[in-house]
XYZ file of C-alpha atoms in Angstrom:
716
model
C -49.766 44.355 13.139
C -46.549 44.990 11.256
C -46.634 43.418 7.846
C -44.382 44.021 4.894
C -46.005 43.530 1.523
C -43.760 43.417 -1.497
C -45.438 44.678 -4.606
C -43.466 43.678 -7.674
C -44.715 44.238 -11.162
C -42.474 42.843 -13.869
C -43.068 43.967 -17.424
C -40.853 43.661 -20.408
C -40.775 47.331 -21.448
C -40.396 49.482 -19.496
C -39.122 47.611 -16.462
C -40.518 49.026 -13.233
C -38.525 49.208 -10.026
C -39.585 47.047 -7.133
C -41.135 48.906 -4.291
C -41.490 47.822 -0.680
C -44.666 49.023 0.999
C -44.855 48.957 4.783
C -48.292 48.935 6.382
C -48.643 51.695 8.927
C -49.012 50.795 12.570
C -52.082 51.548 14.650
C -51.740 53.376 17.949
C -54.388 53.927 20.605
C -55.321 57.287 19.132
C -56.652 55.529 16.021
C -59.017 53.429 18.131
C -60.107 56.396 20.263
C -60.896 58.445 17.159
C -62.980 55.657 15.634
C -64.855 55.219 18.921
C -65.699 58.913 18.906
C -66.912 58.705 15.292
C -69.078 55.655 16.059
C -70.680 57.435 19.014
C -71.453 60.495 16.906
C -69.106 62.937 18.635
C -67.901 66.038 16.833
C -65.088 64.881 14.544
C -63.052 68.079 14.633
C -61.886 68.048 18.312
C -61.474 64.275 18.130
C -59.243 64.665 15.064
C -57.122 67.302 16.757
C -56.837 65.254 19.939
C -56.245 61.734 18.665
C -54.908 62.039 15.091
C -52.500 64.985 14.948
C -50.149 62.753 12.939
C -52.620 62.874 10.037
C -52.124 66.633 9.745
C -54.428 69.599 9.968
C -57.520 70.067 7.809
C -56.563 73.025 5.645
C -60.104 74.261 4.951
C -61.280 73.626 8.493
C -62.596 77.134 9.026
C -64.728 76.949 5.868
C -66.009 73.495 6.725
C -66.909 74.412 10.269
C -68.712 77.588 9.284
C -72.139 76.670 7.953
C -74.337 79.399 6.492
C -77.083 80.131 9.056
C -80.651 79.712 7.993
C -83.829 81.198 9.396
C -84.781 79.566 12.665
C -81.404 77.918 13.241
C -80.280 77.800 16.842
C -76.742 77.321 18.126
C -77.139 73.557 18.459
C -78.326 73.267 14.860
C -75.357 75.267 13.561
C -72.950 73.164 15.625
C -74.496 69.948 14.348
C -74.249 71.155 10.763
C -70.592 72.145 11.251
C -69.833 68.725 12.713
C -71.445 66.945 9.768
C -69.588 69.108 7.256
C -66.269 68.397 8.955
C -66.984 64.673 9.116
C -67.697 64.712 5.372
C -64.309 66.241 4.515
C -62.512 63.923 2.049
C -59.472 63.585 4.299
C -61.564 62.650 7.347
C -63.611 60.179 5.322
C -60.463 58.685 3.780
C -58.777 58.172 7.158
C -61.952 56.765 8.692
C -62.366 54.332 5.805
C -58.693 53.336 6.097
C -59.095 52.616 9.811
C -62.215 50.511 9.244
C -60.464 48.608 6.460
C -57.333 47.948 8.562
C -59.393 46.702 11.511
C -61.644 44.571 9.319
C -58.567 42.980 7.735
C -57.138 42.305 11.193
C -60.388 40.678 12.315
C -60.439 38.590 9.161
C -56.878 37.375 9.772
C -58.012 36.315 13.247
C -60.890 34.314 11.700
C -63.579 36.679 13.068
C -65.407 37.415 9.831
C -68.567 38.646 11.539
C -66.490 41.172 13.477
C -64.861 42.234 10.208
C -68.277 43.010 8.662
C -69.397 44.742 11.869
C -66.362 47.031 11.988
C -66.931 48.190 8.411
C -70.567 49.176 9.124
C -71.243 52.880 9.561
C -74.008 53.044 12.165
C -74.195 56.778 12.654
C -77.852 57.973 12.497
C -79.000 59.709 9.328
C -75.927 58.844 7.241
C -76.941 55.666 5.422
C -80.534 56.610 4.433
C -81.400 60.166 5.475
C -84.944 59.865 4.068
C -86.113 57.118 6.421
C -88.759 58.235 8.938
C -86.801 56.769 11.813
C -84.117 59.442 11.472
C -84.249 62.521 13.640
C -86.162 60.971 16.542
C -86.916 63.590 19.182
C -85.769 63.257 22.748
C -88.423 61.966 25.160
C -88.667 65.352 26.908
C -89.152 67.148 23.583
C -91.815 64.663 22.486
C -93.673 65.034 25.801
C -93.661 68.816 25.502
C -94.898 68.655 21.914
C -97.656 66.151 22.772
C -98.721 67.992 25.949
C -97.722 65.129 28.249
C -95.224 66.946 30.470
C -97.158 65.961 33.631
C -97.518 62.292 32.655
C -95.347 59.561 34.099
C -92.267 58.512 32.190
C -93.819 55.143 31.340
C -96.841 56.835 29.794
C -94.618 59.200 27.818
C -92.581 56.257 26.521
C -95.731 54.322 25.562
C -97.114 57.309 23.654
C -93.775 57.817 21.890
C -93.697 54.145 20.905
C -97.222 54.414 19.547
C -96.121 57.202 17.205
C -92.545 56.087 16.351
C -92.726 52.338 16.941
C -90.793 51.103 13.904
C -88.287 53.928 14.109
C -87.665 53.177 17.784
C -87.080 49.514 17.012
C -84.547 50.458 14.345
C -82.864 52.826 16.788
C -82.664 50.121 19.456
C -81.161 47.717 16.925
C -78.650 50.375 15.851
C -77.699 51.033 19.471
C -77.173 47.306 20.095
C -74.978 47.000 16.998
C -73.046 50.069 18.064
C -72.367 48.486 21.482
C -71.112 45.355 19.742
C -68.996 47.514 17.452
C -67.415 49.265 20.440
C -66.771 45.894 22.084
C -65.078 44.731 18.869
C -62.905 47.844 18.937
C -61.901 47.073 22.525
C -60.858 43.557 21.524
C -58.959 44.737 18.448
C -57.181 47.441 20.434
C -55.961 44.878 22.938
C -54.642 42.728 20.103
C -53.205 45.221 17.638
C -52.645 48.670 19.202
C -48.909 49.336 19.465
C -47.010 51.885 21.529
C -45.280 54.669 19.610
C -41.537 54.165 20.156
C -38.656 56.507 19.406
C -36.866 53.877 17.308
C -39.878 53.414 15.006
C -39.615 54.613 11.427
C -41.601 57.739 10.578
C -43.340 55.754 7.858
C -44.740 53.362 10.493
C -46.900 56.123 11.980
C -47.129 59.035 9.556
C -48.834 59.430 6.214
C -46.743 58.342 3.219
C -46.376 61.831 1.737
C -45.243 63.285 5.057
C -42.885 60.379 5.786
C -41.353 60.683 2.304
C -40.571 64.366 2.831
C -38.995 63.674 6.198
C -36.895 60.812 4.842
C -35.643 63.024 2.013
C -34.291 65.387 4.691
C -32.531 62.559 6.536
C -35.216 62.113 9.209
C -35.861 58.376 9.175
C -37.123 57.632 12.699
C -39.221 59.398 15.292
C -36.073 59.758 17.386
C -34.444 61.627 14.487
C -37.514 63.827 14.247
C -37.448 64.712 17.956
C -33.718 65.430 17.753
C -34.272 67.722 14.789
C -37.067 69.598 16.547
C -35.061 69.942 19.755
C -31.883 70.741 17.857
C -33.319 73.594 15.779
C -36.054 74.879 18.057
C -38.871 77.083 16.798
C -39.056 77.182 13.016
C -37.414 73.755 12.730
C -39.492 72.879 9.651
C -38.512 75.913 7.563
C -35.757 74.019 5.786
C -38.001 71.028 4.979
C -39.784 71.340 1.602
C -43.493 70.599 1.770
C -43.780 70.827 5.570
C -45.346 74.096 6.581
C -46.286 75.532 9.943
C -49.544 73.542 10.096
C -47.898 70.161 9.519
C -45.108 71.079 11.923
C -47.634 71.830 14.678
C -49.441 68.567 13.952
C -46.203 66.584 14.226
C -45.315 68.287 17.502
C -48.774 67.508 18.885
C -48.449 63.853 17.858
C -45.051 63.521 19.549
C -46.258 65.236 22.725
C -49.343 62.996 22.814
C -47.165 59.874 22.782
C -44.320 61.291 24.879
C -44.779 58.636 27.567
C -44.217 55.674 25.244
C -41.571 57.526 23.226
C -39.552 58.124 26.396
C -38.186 61.186 24.607
C -39.748 64.611 24.804
C -39.823 67.850 22.875
C -38.147 70.523 24.987
C -39.976 73.591 26.232
C -37.455 75.742 24.358
C -39.074 74.784 21.042
C -42.050 77.051 21.754
C -39.776 80.046 22.466
C -37.980 82.044 19.742
C -34.182 81.668 19.799
C -33.574 85.263 20.900
C -35.802 84.893 23.951
C -34.278 81.731 25.423
C -32.229 81.813 28.594
C -28.964 79.943 28.957
C -30.399 77.461 31.468
C -33.237 76.607 29.041
C -30.746 75.705 26.340
C -28.631 73.724 28.789
C -31.686 71.637 29.663
C -32.122 70.499 26.048
C -29.308 67.987 26.432
C -28.135 68.005 30.070
C -24.662 66.802 30.916
C -24.513 63.054 31.267
C -27.886 62.433 29.616
C -26.307 60.753 26.592
C -23.157 58.777 27.249
C -20.887 57.506 24.498
C -22.387 59.780 21.863
C -21.127 62.847 20.041
C -21.516 65.693 22.537
C -19.471 68.855 23.168
C -16.694 68.924 25.736
C -18.794 70.624 28.427
C -21.376 67.797 28.235
C -18.978 64.889 27.877
C -18.766 62.294 30.654
C -15.984 59.740 30.311
C -16.819 56.159 31.375
C -14.895 55.013 34.422
C -12.946 52.406 32.452
C -11.805 55.050 29.947
C -11.243 58.078 32.192
C -7.457 57.596 32.211
C -6.873 56.815 35.890
C -5.214 53.572 34.770
C -3.766 54.901 31.522
C -0.809 53.027 30.040
C 1.451 56.100 30.164
C 0.220 57.715 33.384
C 2.833 58.771 35.908
C 2.163 58.424 39.647
C -0.271 61.011 40.933
C 2.169 62.044 43.666
C 4.605 63.322 41.020
C 1.954 65.217 39.035
C 2.137 69.033 39.160
C -1.587 69.476 38.443
C -4.564 68.329 40.469
C -6.161 66.404 37.618
C -6.985 62.760 38.330
C -8.605 61.952 34.962
C -7.837 62.745 31.340
C -10.916 64.973 31.139
C -9.729 67.053 34.096
C -6.234 67.215 32.611
C -7.561 68.557 29.313
C -9.597 71.221 31.124
C -6.539 72.260 33.136
C -4.488 72.567 29.933
C -7.260 74.566 28.270
C -7.600 76.891 31.224
C -3.853 77.579 31.174
C -4.205 79.315 27.792
C -4.763 83.103 27.665
C -8.414 83.763 28.470
C -10.773 86.713 28.375
C -10.622 89.616 30.846
C -13.065 89.324 33.741
C -15.076 92.360 32.636
C -15.566 90.859 29.177
C -16.704 87.573 30.727
C -19.267 89.523 32.765
C -20.578 91.176 29.600
C -20.816 87.820 27.838
C -22.706 86.280 30.756
C -25.174 89.146 30.604
C -25.610 88.694 26.864
C -26.276 84.961 27.348
C -28.919 85.856 29.964
C -27.053 83.603 32.372
C -26.962 85.885 35.415
C -29.827 84.143 37.192
C -28.321 80.676 37.000
C -25.742 79.179 39.333
C -22.417 78.630 37.504
C -21.531 74.967 37.133
C -18.055 73.437 37.335
C -17.553 73.739 33.571
C -19.514 76.971 33.112
C -16.304 78.803 32.197
C -16.190 76.818 28.938
C -18.885 79.171 27.600
C -16.590 82.206 27.959
C -13.361 81.400 26.156
C -10.929 83.479 24.155
C -10.423 82.773 20.465
C -7.328 80.725 21.250
C -9.114 78.682 23.895
C -12.052 77.999 21.565
C -9.737 76.797 18.810
C -7.855 74.521 21.227
C -11.093 73.238 22.763
C -12.349 72.194 19.343
C -9.300 70.058 18.638
C -9.226 68.542 22.132
C -12.900 67.555 22.147
C -12.598 66.029 18.675
C -9.695 63.875 19.812
C -11.372 62.919 23.089
C -14.532 61.850 21.269
C -12.533 59.859 18.739
C -10.535 58.144 21.496
C -13.743 57.286 23.350
C -16.000 56.208 20.467
C -13.670 55.022 17.710
C -10.583 53.777 19.578
C -12.176 52.839 22.929
C -9.007 53.940 24.716
C -8.272 56.660 27.271
C -6.279 59.664 26.148
C -3.421 58.661 28.466
C -3.059 55.316 26.636
C -2.682 56.755 23.136
C 0.462 55.818 21.225
C 1.968 56.886 17.890
C -0.102 54.364 15.928
C -3.222 55.979 17.356
C -1.907 59.382 16.334
C -1.348 58.221 12.749
C -4.838 56.717 12.651
C -6.352 59.966 13.914
C -4.439 61.984 11.315
C -6.007 59.815 8.604
C -9.398 60.148 10.301
C -9.230 63.949 10.034
C -8.929 63.683 6.258
C -12.166 61.690 5.946
C -14.434 61.728 9.048
C -17.646 59.648 8.669
C -20.838 61.452 7.688
C -22.440 60.979 11.112
C -19.537 62.934 12.664
C -20.321 65.970 10.494
C -22.993 68.673 10.576
C -23.347 72.270 9.345
C -21.697 74.988 11.395
C -25.143 76.417 12.223
C -25.825 73.500 14.608
C -25.136 75.126 17.956
C -23.382 73.407 20.845
C -26.539 73.045 22.947
C -28.291 71.202 20.101
C -28.552 67.396 19.814
C -27.688 67.913 16.132
C -24.253 69.344 16.939
C -21.316 67.408 15.515
C -17.552 67.966 15.953
C -16.801 68.289 12.206
C -18.259 70.116 9.242
C -16.494 67.779 6.818
C -13.007 66.556 5.850
C -10.135 68.776 6.972
C -7.684 70.129 4.420
C -3.941 69.560 4.988
C -3.516 72.938 6.663
C -6.315 72.215 9.162
C -4.929 68.716 9.747
C -1.506 70.137 10.484
C -3.022 72.643 12.907
C -4.924 69.870 14.725
C -1.764 67.781 15.072
C 0.107 70.826 16.382
C -2.552 71.559 19.018
C -2.584 67.955 20.222
C 1.219 67.922 20.366
C 0.966 71.040 22.536
C -1.544 69.271 24.803
C 0.692 66.246 25.306
C 3.774 68.407 25.781
C 1.950 70.248 28.557
C 0.931 66.968 30.217
C 4.522 65.712 29.933
C 5.875 68.888 31.527
C 3.403 68.558 34.396
C 4.409 64.913 35.012
C 0.936 63.684 34.137
C 2.109 61.540 31.184
C 5.386 59.839 30.360
C 5.550 60.526 26.620
C 4.248 62.444 23.625
C 2.895 60.216 20.813
C 2.676 63.158 18.397
C 6.428 63.632 18.060
C 7.442 62.819 14.503
C 3.883 62.854 13.081
C 3.572 65.215 10.119
C 0.843 66.083 7.654
C 1.772 66.210 3.938
C 1.875 69.778 2.720
C -0.214 70.899 -0.212
C 1.097 72.861 -3.155
C -1.217 75.849 -2.548
C 0.329 78.463 -0.222
C -1.217 78.670 3.235
C -1.760 82.413 2.949
C -4.004 83.263 -0.010
C -3.143 86.901 -0.649
C -5.565 86.892 -3.556
C -8.498 87.031 -1.122
C -8.613 90.815 -1.276
C -10.474 93.525 -3.159
C -8.960 95.475 -6.019
C -8.859 99.279 -5.929
C -11.868 99.449 -8.280
C -13.833 96.949 -6.227
C -13.142 98.849 -3.005
C -14.225 102.091 -4.702
C -17.464 100.386 -5.774
C -18.029 99.059 -2.234
C -17.402 102.546 -0.812
C -20.035 103.969 -3.160
C -22.572 101.353 -2.064
C -21.699 102.110 1.544
C -22.382 105.823 1.126
C -25.831 105.145 -0.379
C -27.118 103.064 2.535
C -30.232 104.397 4.326
C -29.611 106.153 7.612
C -30.140 103.446 10.219
C -28.147 102.582 13.316
C -26.867 99.314 11.820
C -25.860 101.073 8.594
C -24.022 103.802 10.521
C -22.079 101.065 12.276
C -21.237 99.524 8.890
C -20.158 102.917 7.505
C -17.704 103.150 10.398
C -16.318 99.625 10.594
C -15.528 98.981 6.909
C -13.328 102.104 6.502
C -11.768 101.254 9.878
C -10.894 97.727 8.731
C -9.585 99.033 5.403
C -7.406 101.692 7.047
C -5.968 99.555 9.853
C -6.077 95.877 8.798
C -7.550 94.824 12.163
C -8.875 91.325 12.721
C -12.553 90.781 13.447
C -11.903 89.814 17.084
C -9.733 92.908 17.559
C -12.228 95.420 16.242
C -15.235 94.102 18.199
C -13.300 94.190 21.500
C -11.898 97.720 21.014
C -13.241 100.537 23.235
C -12.806 104.311 23.389
C -10.261 103.824 26.187
C -8.040 102.082 23.642
C -7.856 105.258 21.513
C -5.184 107.821 22.275
C -4.160 111.130 20.672
C -0.374 111.116 20.340
C 2.037 113.891 19.278
C 5.402 112.542 18.124
C 8.576 114.435 17.113
C 9.249 114.253 13.394
C 12.176 112.317 11.965
C 15.306 114.304 11.009
C 13.906 117.549 12.430
C 10.697 117.523 10.388
C 7.330 118.690 11.724
C 5.704 116.757 14.550
C 3.476 113.841 13.642
C 0.151 113.946 15.485
C -2.776 111.606 15.259
C -4.906 108.897 16.831
C -3.564 105.484 17.793
C -5.624 102.413 18.687
C -4.226 99.779 21.049
C -5.557 96.260 20.411
C -4.967 92.829 21.891
C -4.023 90.685 18.920
C -3.240 87.098 18.101
C -1.176 85.320 20.696
C -2.315 87.814 23.372
C 0.086 90.434 21.990
C -0.603 94.156 22.323
C 0.081 96.461 19.395
C -0.727 100.046 18.438
C -2.237 100.936 15.077
C -2.615 104.482 13.637
C -6.190 105.487 12.762
C -6.995 108.180 10.125
C -8.866 111.341 11.122
C -11.736 110.559 8.716
C -12.481 107.351 10.605
C -12.330 109.210 13.939
C -14.849 111.743 12.572
C -17.175 108.900 11.570
C -16.709 107.403 15.033
C -17.630 110.727 16.657
C -20.927 110.868 14.750
C -21.631 107.229 15.563
C -20.962 107.745 19.279
C -23.376 110.702 19.354
C -26.178 108.595 17.836
C -25.660 106.148 20.715
C -25.915 108.899 23.342
C -22.217 109.392 24.099
C -19.764 112.261 23.706
C -18.305 112.803 20.253
C -14.754 113.021 21.632
C -13.576 109.441 22.386
C -11.458 110.714 25.261
C -14.522 112.252 26.954
C -16.265 108.894 27.437
C -14.763 107.905 30.776
C -16.941 104.957 31.713
C -15.368 101.963 33.438
C -13.646 100.119 30.623
C -14.710 102.724 28.061
C -17.435 102.581 25.396
C -17.268 99.865 22.754
C -16.425 101.312 19.350
C -19.095 99.102 17.761
C -22.368 98.829 19.673
C -25.824 97.375 19.268
C -28.458 98.993 17.054
C -30.224 101.851 18.853
C -33.310 101.873 16.620
C -34.208 98.198 17.014
C -37.524 98.938 18.747
C -38.707 101.015 15.771
C -37.322 98.869 12.952
C -37.924 95.392 14.465
C -40.600 95.656 17.196
C -41.110 91.874 17.115
C -37.527 91.088 18.146
C -36.372 90.626 21.725
C -34.838 93.742 23.245
C -31.099 93.646 23.883
C -30.335 93.425 27.586
C -26.799 94.785 27.113
C -26.228 98.479 27.747
C -25.534 101.096 25.093
C -21.816 100.914 25.898
C -21.633 97.118 25.422
C -19.742 95.653 22.501
C -21.058 93.705 19.544
C -20.735 89.950 19.072
C -18.188 88.994 16.404
C -20.714 86.711 14.690
C -23.234 89.556 14.413
C -20.722 91.853 12.713
C -19.470 89.045 10.465
C -22.990 88.283 9.233
C -23.775 91.952 8.617
C -20.609 92.527 6.550
C -21.165 89.270 4.665
C -24.724 90.282 3.743
C -23.517 93.724 2.660
C -20.877 92.257 0.340
C -23.476 89.921 -1.160
C -25.804 92.891 -1.798
C -22.909 94.725 -3.483
C -22.241 91.631 -5.602
C -25.865 91.518 -6.758
C -25.623 95.167 -7.834
C -22.307 94.628 -9.648
C -23.276 91.390 -11.403
C -24.930 92.940 -14.528
C -21.733 94.831 -15.455
C -18.911 92.711 -13.956
C -19.763 89.083 -13.352
C -16.257 88.065 -12.255
C -15.958 90.960 -9.821
C -19.425 90.170 -8.464
C -18.375 86.600 -7.716
C -15.366 87.888 -5.779
C -17.515 90.298 -3.787
C -19.990 87.525 -2.989
C -17.128 85.475 -1.506
C -15.640 88.390 0.458
C -15.724 88.496 4.265
C -14.241 90.519 7.111
C -10.812 88.883 6.705
C -10.703 90.043 3.086
C -10.542 93.601 4.442
C -7.331 92.690 6.300
C -5.745 91.345 3.110
C -7.028 94.389 1.217
C -5.391 96.775 3.711
C -1.975 95.090 3.439
C -2.084 94.772 -0.371
C -3.221 98.358 -1.002
C -0.811 99.829 1.559
C 2.178 98.083 -0.032
C 1.005 99.012 -3.524
C 0.808 102.662 -2.427
C 4.463 102.582 -1.353
C 4.100 102.117 2.421
C 7.302 100.666 3.967
C 7.231 96.912 4.449
C 8.117 97.160 8.155
C 5.349 99.701 8.823
C 2.745 97.470 7.198
C 4.032 94.451 9.130
C 3.648 96.304 12.444
C 0.155 97.488 11.501
C -0.995 93.971 10.603
C 0.717 92.397 13.590
C 2.552 89.798 11.502
C 5.082 87.845 13.530
C 7.453 87.586 10.576
C 8.363 89.972 7.803
C 8.121 87.013 5.408
C 4.362 86.946 5.920
C 4.042 90.593 4.901
C 6.376 90.102 1.957
C 3.949 87.635 0.384
C 1.649 90.570 -0.353
C 4.263 92.318 -2.474
C 3.083 91.551 -6.003
C 5.160 94.092 -7.941
C 7.483 91.444 -9.355
C 4.568 89.230 -10.409
C 2.944 92.237 -12.117
C 6.125 92.907 -14.077
C 6.355 89.216 -15.045
C 2.755 89.186 -16.247
C 3.258 92.380 -18.304
C 6.399 90.946 -19.904
C 4.711 87.661 -20.792
C 1.675 89.456 -22.242
C 4.054 91.416 -24.493
C 5.607 88.112 -25.567
C 2.209 86.498 -26.163
C 1.166 89.479 -28.285
C 3.909 88.609 -30.818
């Protein structure tokens, strides 16, 4: 049934582009719908059942609702609604298209009588409603009307024929033609009906307008469409122009109807909002091992036996190995697990937040609860493993320096099908290991992580060499630390004013605490979300050189590289914290909250039920901490709102505020503290910089003097 017709119209001026038109395929639903129409069944349920791919009828409610007239019974109203629906332009257009396609198919088979028969519309009362043969009563109704209820059926039929003889003959002829028409449909279905396959193009089964919109979004095949639906879940069509909720439901119905032939199904998670899904439901979207040799995250990756590294070129004997790993995959997991991880109590909180308590932990379940360092290392390891498997077709334990150089070049320009937006989560079939090309700094970091991996495997006698020794990434001229990503004093004053004017909600109170805390301490995002009241301590220290004692609050945080450090916290921030703790039902004094592990400084919104009754309730307790991504998004949105307010008076400043994020507050703290005369060593200890050189980069006094001197020169 697949035919490609090339329509080419050549004119001198203007010249028109050639266009290839592909005739749509016919599936069994098309034949079932036409059978129902021929037999006079209500078109609306048949449309919804057999032709969901044609889309919903927008004005269905108006078409189905016929204005009642005097004496109308329920059957009459239903019949009128059915006729009105069947007369909808879209239904008539699709029905005519089906008849035309089948007639053309019969003609190509040399069955010209069948072609004419298929085109005939034999429904009663549609071709000539004025003929007396239309609206023949049922035999029981005629007998009741004529007073022949007690007569035999043969007598009733004879009397009916006497009154409606010609009409009955026409009806018998119509019924015979209808039987022949149904037989023709059976023959055509056997010849031309095709199964709906996942590899088929969307245009082969869907209307042209719908297929065009999907193709514009990169959805070319039905397999792509199912992956997109499964990958994004409920609301998957929101980012597709011209595809609303109605069309999305119709597409889902079509794919579920043909799930057996597609051999690919829409997951049950699609019908559930993202916030209400359990961890095991998301894991079932793409179970481990369901898709070999494709781009999947590390926890779902299964290495083929010939590439698992047991016979790697640089493997040392297993008897000499200091780790129990037998394959490259196991070796990578052992290396990853050796890095500093999260405390057990924090893992328990994360499991509760993921709603994973009811599921049995799998062998790689711990990969869902990693520290920041482990997540960063996992990303680089899974990228390299996937590249070795799919691009190089070699095990990790057979990689040499040439492979390392090739991978370094690959990082600078990964193919498009290796890339996807960061919003594609790891459970999604749309997840990809890259967002795009890596800049030189990111390339250098990746090479460093992989060198660390191979050094670990060398030290454990798993491998005999390190192919990354001597591989370097060219440095770029731009400094790695962009100290300019900070707010000026005026911009911070403007942000503080916007912060004070926020309405009194739980989320806003949290924002009014965390931004001054970040500004005053220079904490990282991961440090501030993991801090609890137990980490705060009131300390009284003897003054230097006999001066008065220095008293105040200190916050102990676990920083980068798993290093502990103490940071002083101003009293104003502690006062804001006291008010915030009281709104969450805890004591105002941080030291008085003696729960196990303390109370998280930043908690979940307490007024969610009143402000967002439609959202899923948080299962975490009032003392539980906030996810770093949640706080990041809230601060990002706040800065963007500030930028919109500043734009009419300061366009350049507004653009900077729109780009600001949580890490800008860290740069702002260091820059403002140094500008205010704080000692360099004190600021370094506050920020947790490993080297004083890093802190020194924020000292811009000399650059300011240079700029002032040059402006004086330019003025002459």
